[in-house]
């Protein structure tokens, strides 16, 4: 039980406080990836190209300096498979050196690296083989994980194999329904100009099985390396809320879209929770956000309590022996004051869950930087803004506020009433 203090919940020893990014969304010019090919295909459905992104491939030292200087002790970033293995079996020693330098750089700055091996983007050659539906997918991904141990051995402890496998499986359904080519890799909650509505699609069952196989094969490969790696994966928690009388409908809805991926984590060392908002389920299925509900730049209902509900649900499914790491939580908004209010309310719901015994090991805010939101730069999630022309980084007030919590080693208590502009509880 974590003791509460008069100024909020004292953080457990070793609690990770920081921010998250992904390779394709911030590095720039990920030219060997399937997403790059999709973005630049004539007539592409992707509204905006990633291009240079935030140029973090070159500016990662500056990113880490800022995060460390703000007071954070952890940084989640991605290793890009398409850079490490741009052609099947052809490993780039330069890419390995690049990511080893990033791991060392994080550790030198007092940032615990949390590394994601696959965050929606795949090498073009892998997608052209059929991606996760390829009969060799699990072995090819495990081989990449084995190669990546040459990076992780620099001092990484927390490694996520696949980011949001449930979103990947859902997007495969969407891509198939849209009759797009097999080379069109799915990714992200948004695809092209259209926001992705998880409620509108059923995960591709074959891809679900393939992703779980790949996760298990990669996990075995990572453990065989004997580096003491703590292996998990990060699941998009949709916080399906049953309206009265719809409990069975909601449970049936959650199962293929989330719980099957949480169950696959029961033998893992940790589970990544990624929660932003909720999805209400009525007797006939998904319901729209409540009339007049405030929404974000991604069109999601502003519902910060989703975080506490997500960690409680996740702990209930994976069991008490698999600790929770919040690897994504945040809000797409140009109103940084709202970002602070939303995050304070989200952290308060997390505090309550921790005080009720959920074993939470860290909170990594999405995102460190304003970045490429899978087809658009418009939804800004960053604690730090990035000038699209000069790539100049400017920490927002929210970055300094969240960093001050990290420095103080505390999480805010539940607000007496939800701050203005943020949904009330329930
Ligand atoms: C995802 C990813 C991130 C997103 C974030 C906001 O869920 O799509 O993990 O890449 O940018 O969740 O949508």
CSV table of C-alpha atoms and ligand atoms in Angstrom, one decimal:
chain,number,residue,atom,x,y,z
A,1,UNK,CA,0.0,0.0,0.0
A,2,UNK,CA,1.5,3.4,-1.0
A,3,UNK,CA,1.3,5.9,1.8
A,4,UNK,CA,-0.6,9.1,1.0
A,5,UNK,CA,0.9,12.4,2.1
A,6,UNK,CA,-0.6,15.7,2.8
A,7,UNK,CA,0.5,16.9,-0.6
A,8,UNK,CA,-0.6,14.0,-2.7
A,9,UNK,CA,0.4,10.4,-3.0
A,10,UNK,CA,4.1,9.8,-2.3
A,11,UNK,CA,5.5,7.9,-5.3
A,12,UNK,CA,6.8,4.3,-4.6
A,13,UNK,CA,10.5,3.9,-4.9
A,14,UNK,CA,11.7,3.6,-8.5
A,15,UNK,CA,8.4,4.9,-9.9
A,16,UNK,CA,8.9,6.0,-13.5
A,17,UNK,CA,7.7,9.5,-14.3
A,18,UNK,CA,8.2,10.7,-17.9
A,19,UNK,CA,6.9,10.9,-21.4
A,20,UNK,CA,6.5,8.7,-24.5
A,21,UNK,CA,7.2,9.0,-28.2
A,22,UNK,CA,7.4,6.6,-31.1
A,23,UNK,CA,10.1,6.4,-33.8
A,24,UNK,CA,8.0,7.1,-36.9
A,25,UNK,CA,6.1,10.0,-35.2
A,26,UNK,CA,9.2,12.0,-34.3
A,27,UNK,CA,12.4,10.8,-36.0
A,28,UNK,CA,11.7,11.9,-39.7
A,29,UNK,CA,12.4,10.3,-43.1
A,30,UNK,CA,11.7,6.7,-42.1
A,31,UNK,CA,12.0,5.8,-45.7
A,32,UNK,CA,12.3,2.0,-45.5
A,33,UNK,CA,9.0,1.7,-43.6
A,34,UNK,CA,5.6,0.6,-44.9
A,35,UNK,CA,4.0,3.8,-43.6
A,36,UNK,CA,6.5,6.0,-45.5
A,37,UNK,CA,5.6,4.0,-48.7
A,38,UNK,CA,1.9,4.4,-48.0
A,39,UNK,CA,2.1,8.1,-47.2
A,40,UNK,CA,4.0,8.8,-50.5
A,41,UNK,CA,2.1,6.5,-52.8
A,42,UNK,CA,0.3,8.6,-55.5
A,43,UNK,CA,-3.3,9.1,-54.4
A,44,UNK,CA,-2.5,8.0,-50.9
A,45,UNK,CA,-5.4,8.0,-48.4
A,46,UNK,CA,-3.0,9.4,-45.8
A,47,UNK,CA,-3.9,13.1,-45.5
A,48,UNK,CA,-0.4,14.4,-44.5
A,49,UNK,CA,3.1,12.9,-44.9
A,50,UNK,CA,5.4,12.4,-41.9
A,51,UNK,CA,8.4,13.9,-43.8
A,52,UNK,CA,11.0,15.3,-41.4
A,53,UNK,CA,8.6,14.8,-38.4
A,54,UNK,CA,10.4,16.5,-35.4
A,55,UNK,CA,13.8,15.5,-36.8
A,56,UNK,CA,14.4,13.6,-33.6
A,57,UNK,CA,16.6,11.1,-35.4
A,58,UNK,CA,19.2,13.9,-35.1
A,59,UNK,CA,17.8,15.9,-32.2
A,60,UNK,CA,17.2,13.2,-29.7
A,61,UNK,CA,20.0,14.5,-27.4
A,62,UNK,CA,18.1,17.8,-27.2
A,63,UNK,CA,14.8,15.9,-26.5
A,64,UNK,CA,16.5,14.0,-23.7
A,65,UNK,CA,18.2,17.2,-22.3
A,66,UNK,CA,14.8,18.8,-22.0
A,67,UNK,CA,13.0,15.8,-20.4
A,68,UNK,CA,15.8,15.4,-17.9
A,69,UNK,CA,16.0,19.1,-17.2
A,70,UNK,CA,12.2,19.2,-16.6
A,71,UNK,CA,12.7,16.7,-13.8
A,72,UNK,CA,11.6,13.4,-15.5
A,73,UNK,CA,13.3,10.1,-14.7
A,74,UNK,CA,12.1,8.0,-17.6
A,75,UNK,CA,11.7,8.3,-21.4
A,76,UNK,CA,9.8,5.8,-23.7
A,77,UNK,CA,11.0,5.8,-27.2
A,78,UNK,CA,11.0,3.5,-30.2
A,79,UNK,CA,13.6,1.5,-32.1
A,80,UNK,CA,12.5,1.4,-35.7
A,81,UNK,CA,12.7,-2.1,-37.3
A,82,UNK,CA,12.8,-0.5,-40.8
A,83,UNK,CA,16.0,1.3,-39.9
A,84,UNK,CA,17.6,-1.7,-38.1
A,85,UNK,CA,16.7,-4.2,-40.9
A,86,UNK,CA,15.9,-2.1,-44.0
A,87,UNK,CA,16.0,-5.2,-46.2
A,88,UNK,CA,15.2,-8.7,-45.0
A,89,UNK,CA,18.3,-10.1,-43.3
A,90,UNK,CA,20.3,-6.9,-43.9
A,91,UNK,CA,21.0,-5.4,-40.5
A,92,UNK,CA,22.3,-1.8,-40.4
A,93,UNK,CA,25.2,-1.5,-38.1
A,94,UNK,CA,24.8,2.3,-38.2
A,95,UNK,CA,21.2,2.0,-37.0
A,96,UNK,CA,22.3,-0.3,-34.1
A,97,UNK,CA,25.0,2.2,-33.2
A,98,UNK,CA,22.4,5.1,-33.4
A,99,UNK,CA,20.0,3.4,-31.0
A,100,UNK,CA,22.8,2.2,-28.6
A,101,UNK,CA,23.8,5.9,-28.4
A,102,UNK,CA,20.2,6.8,-27.5
A,103,UNK,CA,20.1,4.2,-24.7
A,104,UNK,CA,23.4,5.4,-23.3
A,105,UNK,CA,22.2,9.0,-23.7
A,106,UNK,CA,19.1,8.4,-21.7
A,107,UNK,CA,20.9,6.6,-18.9
A,108,UNK,CA,23.6,9.4,-18.8
A,109,UNK,CA,20.8,11.9,-18.3
A,110,UNK,CA,19.1,9.9,-15.5
A,111,UNK,CA,16.3,8.8,-17.8
A,112,UNK,CA,15.3,5.2,-17.5
A,113,UNK,CA,14.7,4.1,-21.2
A,114,UNK,CA,11.5,2.2,-21.9
A,115,UNK,CA,12.0,0.9,-25.4
A,116,UNK,CA,9.3,-0.1,-27.9
A,117,UNK,CA,10.4,-2.5,-30.7
A,118,UNK,CA,7.3,-2.1,-32.9
A,119,UNK,CA,5.1,0.9,-32.9
A,120,UNK,CA,2.7,0.4,-35.9
A,121,UNK,CA,5.4,0.8,-38.6
A,122,UNK,CA,7.1,-2.2,-40.2
A,123,UNK,CA,9.8,-2.5,-42.8
A,124,UNK,CA,8.3,-2.3,-46.3
A,125,UNK,CA,9.7,-5.8,-47.1
A,126,UNK,CA,7.8,-7.3,-44.1
A,127,UNK,CA,4.5,-5.7,-45.1
A,128,UNK,CA,5.0,-6.8,-48.7
A,129,UNK,CA,5.3,-10.4,-47.4
A,130,UNK,CA,1.9,-10.0,-45.9
A,131,UNK,CA,3.0,-8.4,-42.6
A,132,UNK,CA,1.6,-10.1,-39.5
A,133,UNK,CA,-0.4,-12.5,-41.8
A,134,UNK,CA,2.8,-13.9,-43.2
A,135,UNK,CA,3.5,-17.5,-42.1
A,136,UNK,CA,7.0,-16.4,-41.1
A,137,UNK,CA,5.9,-13.2,-39.2
A,138,UNK,CA,6.6,-14.5,-35.7
A,139,UNK,CA,10.0,-15.8,-36.6
A,140,UNK,CA,11.0,-12.7,-38.5
A,141,UNK,CA,9.9,-10.5,-35.6
A,142,UNK,CA,11.7,-12.7,-33.1
A,143,UNK,CA,14.8,-12.5,-35.2
A,144,UNK,CA,14.5,-8.7,-35.2
A,145,UNK,CA,14.1,-8.8,-31.4
A,146,UNK,CA,17.3,-10.9,-31.2
A,147,UNK,CA,19.1,-8.3,-33.3
A,148,UNK,CA,17.7,-5.5,-31.0
A,149,UNK,CA,19.4,-7.1,-28.0
A,150,UNK,CA,22.5,-5.6,-29.4
A,151,UNK,CA,20.9,-2.2,-28.5
A,152,UNK,CA,19.0,-3.2,-25.4
A,153,UNK,CA,22.2,-4.6,-23.8
A,154,UNK,CA,23.4,-1.1,-23.3
A,155,UNK,CA,21.3,-0.9,-20.1
A,156,UNK,CA,17.7,-1.2,-21.0
A,157,UNK,CA,15.4,-3.0,-18.6
A,158,UNK,CA,11.9,-2.3,-19.9
A,159,UNK,CA,11.2,-3.4,-23.4
A,160,UNK,CA,7.8,-3.5,-25.1
A,161,UNK,CA,7.5,-5.9,-28.0
A,162,UNK,CA,4.5,-4.5,-29.9
A,163,UNK,CA,2.6,-1.2,-29.3
A,164,UNK,CA,-1.2,-1.5,-29.2
A,165,UNK,CA,-1.6,-4.9,-30.9
A,166,UNK,CA,-5.3,-4.5,-30.5
A,167,UNK,CA,-5.2,-1.4,-32.7
A,168,UNK,CA,-3.1,-3.2,-35.3
A,169,UNK,CA,-5.6,-6.0,-35.5
A,170,UNK,CA,-8.5,-3.5,-35.7
A,171,UNK,CA,-6.8,-1.5,-38.4
A,172,UNK,CA,-6.2,-4.7,-40.5
A,173,UNK,CA,-10.0,-5.1,-40.5
A,174,UNK,CA,-10.4,-1.5,-41.6
A,175,UNK,CA,-7.7,-1.8,-44.3
A,176,UNK,CA,-9.3,-5.0,-45.6
A,177,UNK,CA,-12.8,-3.5,-45.6
A,178,UNK,CA,-11.5,-0.6,-47.5
A,179,UNK,CA,-10.1,-3.0,-50.1
A,180,UNK,CA,-6.7,-1.5,-49.7
A,181,UNK,CA,-3.6,-3.3,-50.8
A,182,UNK,CA,-1.8,-5.7,-48.4
A,183,UNK,CA,1.1,-3.2,-48.5
A,184,UNK,CA,-1.1,-0.7,-46.7
A,185,UNK,CA,0.1,-1.0,-43.1
A,186,UNK,CA,-2.5,-0.1,-40.5
A,187,UNK,CA,-1.4,2.1,-37.7
A,188,UNK,CA,-2.5,4.4,-35.0
A,189,UNK,CA,-6.0,5.3,-33.9
A,190,UNK,CA,-6.3,7.7,-36.8
A,191,UNK,CA,-5.9,6.7,-40.4
A,192,UNK,CA,-5.6,9.4,-43.0
A,193,UNK,CA,-8.0,12.2,-42.4
A,194,UNK,CA,-10.6,10.0,-40.8
A,195,UNK,CA,-10.5,9.5,-37.1
A,196,UNK,CA,-10.4,5.8,-36.3
A,197,UNK,CA,-13.3,4.6,-34.3
A,198,UNK,CA,-12.4,1.3,-32.5
A,199,UNK,CA,-16.1,0.7,-32.0
A,200,UNK,CA,-16.6,0.6,-35.8
A,201,UNK,CA,-14.4,-2.5,-36.4
A,202,UNK,CA,-13.9,-6.0,-35.1
A,203,UNK,CA,-10.2,-7.1,-34.8
A,204,UNK,CA,-8.9,-9.4,-37.5
A,205,UNK,CA,-8.9,-12.7,-35.7
A,206,UNK,CA,-6.0,-14.1,-37.8
A,207,UNK,CA,-3.9,-11.0,-37.1
A,208,UNK,CA,-4.8,-11.2,-33.4
A,209,UNK,CA,-3.4,-14.8,-33.2
A,210,UNK,CA,-0.4,-13.8,-35.2
A,211,UNK,CA,0.4,-10.8,-33.0
A,212,UNK,CA,0.2,-12.9,-29.9
A,213,UNK,CA,2.5,-15.6,-31.5
A,214,UNK,CA,4.9,-12.8,-32.5
A,215,UNK,CA,4.8,-11.3,-29.0
A,216,UNK,CA,5.6,-14.6,-27.4
A,217,UNK,CA,8.4,-15.5,-29.9
A,218,UNK,CA,10.0,-12.1,-29.4
A,219,UNK,CA,9.6,-12.3,-25.6
A,220,UNK,CA,11.4,-15.7,-25.6
A,221,UNK,CA,14.2,-14.3,-27.8
A,222,UNK,CA,14.6,-11.3,-25.5
A,223,UNK,CA,14.8,-13.4,-22.4
A,224,UNK,CA,17.2,-15.9,-23.9
A,225,UNK,CA,19.7,-13.0,-24.3
A,226,UNK,CA,20.2,-13.1,-20.5
A,227,UNK,CA,20.2,-9.3,-20.2
A,228,UNK,CA,17.6,-9.3,-17.3
A,229,UNK,CA,15.1,-7.6,-19.7
A,230,UNK,CA,11.6,-6.9,-18.3
A,231,UNK,CA,9.4,-7.7,-21.3
A,232,UNK,CA,5.8,-6.6,-21.9
A,233,UNK,CA,3.6,-5.0,-24.5
A,234,UNK,CA,1.4,-2.0,-24.5
A,235,UNK,CA,-2.4,-2.3,-25.0
A,236,UNK,CA,-4.8,0.4,-26.1
A,237,UNK,CA,-7.4,0.5,-23.3
A,238,UNK,CA,-10.7,1.6,-24.6
A,239,UNK,CA,-12.5,1.7,-21.2
A,240,UNK,CA,-15.7,0.1,-22.4
A,241,UNK,CA,-18.4,1.3,-20.0
A,242,UNK,CA,-21.6,-0.7,-19.8
A,243,UNK,CA,-24.8,1.2,-19.6
A,244,UNK,CA,-27.3,-0.3,-17.2
A,245,UNK,CA,-28.5,-3.7,-18.7
A,246,UNK,CA,-25.7,-3.8,-21.2
A,247,UNK,CA,-23.1,-5.5,-19.0
A,248,UNK,CA,-23.0,-8.7,-21.1
A,249,UNK,CA,-22.9,-6.7,-24.4
A,250,UNK,CA,-20.0,-4.6,-23.1
A,251,UNK,CA,-18.0,-7.7,-21.9
A,252,UNK,CA,-18.5,-9.4,-25.3
A,253,UNK,CA,-17.4,-6.1,-27.0
A,254,UNK,CA,-14.3,-5.7,-24.9
A,255,UNK,CA,-13.1,-9.3,-25.2
A,256,UNK,CA,-11.7,-9.4,-28.8
A,257,UNK,CA,-10.9,-5.7,-28.8
A,258,UNK,CA,-8.8,-5.6,-25.6
A,259,UNK,CA,-9.1,-8.4,-23.1
A,260,UNK,CA,-7.6,-11.1,-25.3
A,261,UNK,CA,-4.5,-9.0,-25.6
A,262,UNK,CA,-4.4,-8.4,-21.9
A,263,UNK,CA,-4.8,-12.1,-21.2
A,264,UNK,CA,-1.8,-12.7,-23.5
A,265,UNK,CA,0.3,-10.6,-21.0
A,266,UNK,CA,-0.4,-12.9,-18.0
A,267,UNK,CA,3.1,-14.4,-18.2
A,268,UNK,CA,4.8,-11.0,-19.0
A,269,UNK,CA,7.0,-8.9,-16.6
A,270,UNK,CA,4.7,-5.9,-17.0
A,271,UNK,CA,1.8,-4.6,-19.0
A,272,UNK,CA,1.6,-1.2,-20.6
A,273,UNK,CA,-1.7,0.7,-20.2
A,274,UNK,CA,-2.6,3.3,-22.8
A,275,UNK,CA,-5.8,5.2,-21.9
A,276,UNK,CA,-7.2,8.5,-23.1
A,277,UNK,CA,-11.0,8.3,-23.0
A,278,UNK,CA,-13.9,6.0,-22.6
A,279,UNK,CA,-16.4,4.2,-24.9
A,280,UNK,CA,-19.9,3.7,-23.6
A,281,UNK,CA,-21.7,0.5,-24.6
A,282,UNK,CA,-25.5,0.2,-24.6
A,283,UNK,CA,-27.7,-2.8,-25.2
A,284,UNK,CA,-27.2,-2.3,-29.0
A,285,UNK,CA,-23.5,-1.7,-28.8
A,286,UNK,CA,-21.4,1.5,-28.9
A,287,UNK,CA,-23.0,4.8,-28.0
A,288,UNK,CA,-21.7,8.3,-29.0
A,289,UNK,CA,-20.2,10.6,-26.4
A,290,UNK,CA,-22.8,12.1,-24.1
A,291,UNK,CA,-24.7,15.1,-25.6
A,292,UNK,CA,-22.6,18.2,-25.3
A,293,UNK,CA,-19.5,16.4,-24.0
A,294,UNK,CA,-16.3,18.3,-24.5
A,295,UNK,CA,-14.0,16.7,-27.0
A,296,UNK,CA,-10.3,16.8,-28.0
A,297,UNK,CA,-8.6,17.6,-31.3
A,298,UNK,CA,-8.9,13.9,-32.1
A,299,UNK,CA,-12.7,14.1,-31.4
A,300,UNK,CA,-12.4,11.9,-28.3
A,301,UNK,CA,-14.6,12.7,-25.2
A,302,UNK,CA,-12.5,14.5,-22.5
A,303,UNK,CA,-12.8,11.9,-19.8
A,304,UNK,CA,-9.6,11.8,-17.7
A,305,UNK,CA,-11.0,9.2,-15.3
A,306,UNK,CA,-10.4,6.7,-18.1
A,307,UNK,CA,-6.9,6.2,-16.8
A,308,UNK,CA,-7.9,5.0,-13.3
A,309,UNK,CA,-10.6,2.7,-14.8
A,310,UNK,CA,-8.1,1.3,-17.4
A,311,UNK,CA,-5.5,0.4,-14.8
A,312,UNK,CA,-8.1,-1.2,-12.6
A,313,UNK,CA,-9.6,-3.2,-15.5
A,314,UNK,CA,-6.1,-4.2,-16.8
A,315,UNK,CA,-5.0,-5.4,-13.3
A,316,UNK,CA,-8.2,-7.4,-13.0
A,317,UNK,CA,-7.5,-9.2,-16.3
A,318,UNK,CA,-3.8,-9.8,-16.1
A,319,UNK,CA,-3.8,-10.6,-12.4
A,320,UNK,CA,-1.9,-9.1,-9.4
A,321,UNK,CA,1.5,-10.6,-10.4
A,322,UNK,CA,1.9,-8.5,-13.5
A,323,UNK,CA,2.7,-4.9,-12.6
A,324,UNK,CA,1.2,-2.0,-14.6
A,325,UNK,CA,3.1,0.7,-16.4
A,326,UNK,CA,1.1,3.6,-17.8
A,327,UNK,CA,2.9,4.1,-21.2
A,328,UNK,CA,0.4,6.5,-22.7
A,329,UNK,CA,-2.1,9.0,-21.4
A,330,UNK,CA,-2.6,12.5,-22.6
A,331,UNK,CA,-4.8,14.9,-24.6
A,332,UNK,CA,-4.7,16.4,-28.1
A,333,UNK,CA,-5.4,20.1,-27.4
A,334,UNK,CA,-4.1,23.6,-28.1
A,335,UNK,CA,-5.2,24.6,-24.6
A,336,UNK,CA,-2.3,23.7,-22.4
A,337,UNK,CA,-4.2,24.7,-19.3
A,338,UNK,CA,-6.8,22.1,-20.2
A,339,UNK,CA,-3.9,19.6,-20.7
A,340,UNK,CA,-2.8,20.3,-17.1
A,341,UNK,CA,-6.4,20.0,-15.8
A,342,UNK,CA,-7.0,16.8,-17.7
A,343,UNK,CA,-3.7,15.2,-16.6
A,344,UNK,CA,-4.2,16.2,-13.0
A,345,UNK,CA,-7.6,14.5,-13.0
A,346,UNK,CA,-6.2,11.5,-14.8
A,347,UNK,CA,-3.4,11.2,-12.2
A,348,UNK,CA,-5.9,11.6,-9.4
A,349,UNK,CA,-7.8,8.6,-10.8
A,350,UNK,CA,-4.5,6.7,-11.0
A,351,UNK,CA,-3.7,7.7,-7.4
A,352,UNK,CA,-7.0,6.3,-6.2
A,353,UNK,CA,-6.4,3.0,-8.1
A,354,UNK,CA,-2.9,2.7,-6.5
A,355,UNK,CA,-4.3,3.4,-3.1
A,356,UNK,CA,-6.7,0.6,-3.7
A,357,UNK,CA,-3.8,-1.7,-4.4
A,358,UNK,CA,-3.2,-1.7,-8.1
A,359,UNK,CA,0.6,-2.2,-8.6
A,360,UNK,CA,1.5,0.8,-10.9
A,361,UNK,CA,5.2,1.2,-11.6
A,362,UNK,CA,5.2,4.4,-13.6
A,363,UNK,CA,3.4,7.1,-15.6
A,364,UNK,CA,4.7,8.1,-19.1
A,365,UNK,CA,2.7,10.9,-20.6
A,366,UNK,CA,1.8,10.9,-24.3
A,367,UNK,CA,3.6,12.7,-25.7
A,368,UNK,CA,6.9,14.3,-25.0
A,369,UNK,CA,6.7,16.2,-28.3
A,370,UNK,CA,4.0,17.5,-30.6
A,371,UNK,CA,4.3,14.8,-33.3
A,372,UNK,CA,3.0,13.1,-36.4
A,373,UNK,CA,-0.4,11.7,-35.4
A,374,UNK,CA,-0.7,9.0,-38.1
A,375,UNK,CA,-1.7,11.2,-41.0
A,376,UNK,CA,-1.9,14.6,-39.4
A,377,UNK,CA,0.2,17.0,-37.4
A,378,UNK,CA,-2.9,18.8,-36.2
A,379,UNK,CA,-3.7,16.8,-33.1
A,380,UNK,CA,-1.0,18.2,-30.7
A,381,UNK,CA,-0.4,15.9,-27.7
A,382,UNK,CA,3.0,17.2,-26.7
A,383,UNK,CA,4.3,18.6,-23.5
A,384,UNK,CA,6.9,20.2,-25.7
A,385,UNK,CA,6.0,22.1,-28.9
A,386,UNK,CA,8.1,21.7,-32.0
A,387,UNK,CA,8.4,24.5,-34.6
A,388,UNK,CA,7.6,22.7,-37.9
A,389,UNK,CA,10.1,24.9,-39.8
A,390,UNK,CA,13.0,25.3,-37.4
A,391,UNK,CA,12.4,22.2,-35.2
A,392,UNK,CA,12.9,24.5,-32.2
A,393,UNK,CA,11.5,22.8,-29.0
A,394,UNK,CA,9.6,24.8,-26.5
A,395,UNK,CA,8.4,23.2,-23.2
A,396,UNK,CA,4.8,24.1,-22.4
A,397,UNK,CA,3.6,25.0,-19.0
A,398,UNK,CA,2.3,21.5,-18.7
A,399,UNK,CA,5.8,20.1,-19.1
A,400,UNK,CA,7.1,22.2,-16.2
A,401,UNK,CA,4.0,21.3,-14.1
A,402,UNK,CA,4.3,17.5,-14.7
A,403,UNK,CA,8.1,17.7,-14.2
A,404,UNK,CA,7.5,19.4,-10.9
A,405,UNK,CA,5.4,16.5,-9.8
A,406,UNK,CA,8.2,14.1,-10.8
A,407,UNK,CA,10.8,16.2,-8.9
A,408,UNK,CA,8.5,16.3,-5.8
A,409,UNK,CA,7.9,12.6,-6.1
A,410,UNK,CA,4.1,12.8,-5.7
A,411,UNK,CA,0.9,12.4,-7.6
A,412,UNK,CA,-2.1,14.8,-7.2
A,413,UNK,CA,-5.0,13.7,-5.1
A,414,UNK,CA,-8.5,13.5,-6.5
A,415,UNK,CA,-9.8,17.0,-7.1
A,416,UNK,CA,-12.7,18.1,-4.8
A,417,UNK,CA,-14.6,18.7,-8.1
A,418,UNK,CA,-13.5,18.1,-11.6
A,419,UNK,CA,-11.6,21.3,-12.8
A,420,UNK,CA,-13.5,23.4,-15.3
A,421,UNK,CA,-13.4,22.1,-18.8
A,422,UNK,CA,-12.8,18.5,-17.7
A,423,UNK,CA,-15.6,15.9,-17.3
A,424,UNK,CA,-16.9,15.2,-13.9
A,425,UNK,CA,-16.5,11.8,-12.5
A,426,UNK,CA,-18.9,9.1,-13.6
B,1,LIG,C1,-1.6,5.1,-30.7
B,1,LIG,C2,-0.3,5.2,-30.4
B,1,LIG,C3,0.3,6.6,-30.5
B,1,LIG,C4,-0.8,7.7,-30.7
B,1,LIG,C5,-1.4,8.1,-29.4
B,1,LIG,C6,-2.5,9.2,-29.7
B,1,LIG,O1,-2.4,4.7,-29.9
B,1,LIG,O2,-2.0,5.4,-31.8
B,1,LIG,O3,0.3,4.5,-29.4
B,1,LIG,O4,1.1,6.5,-31.6
B,1,LIG,O5,-0.1,8.8,-31.3
B,1,LIG,O6,-2.1,7.0,-28.8
B,1,LIG,O7,-3.5,8.7,-30.6
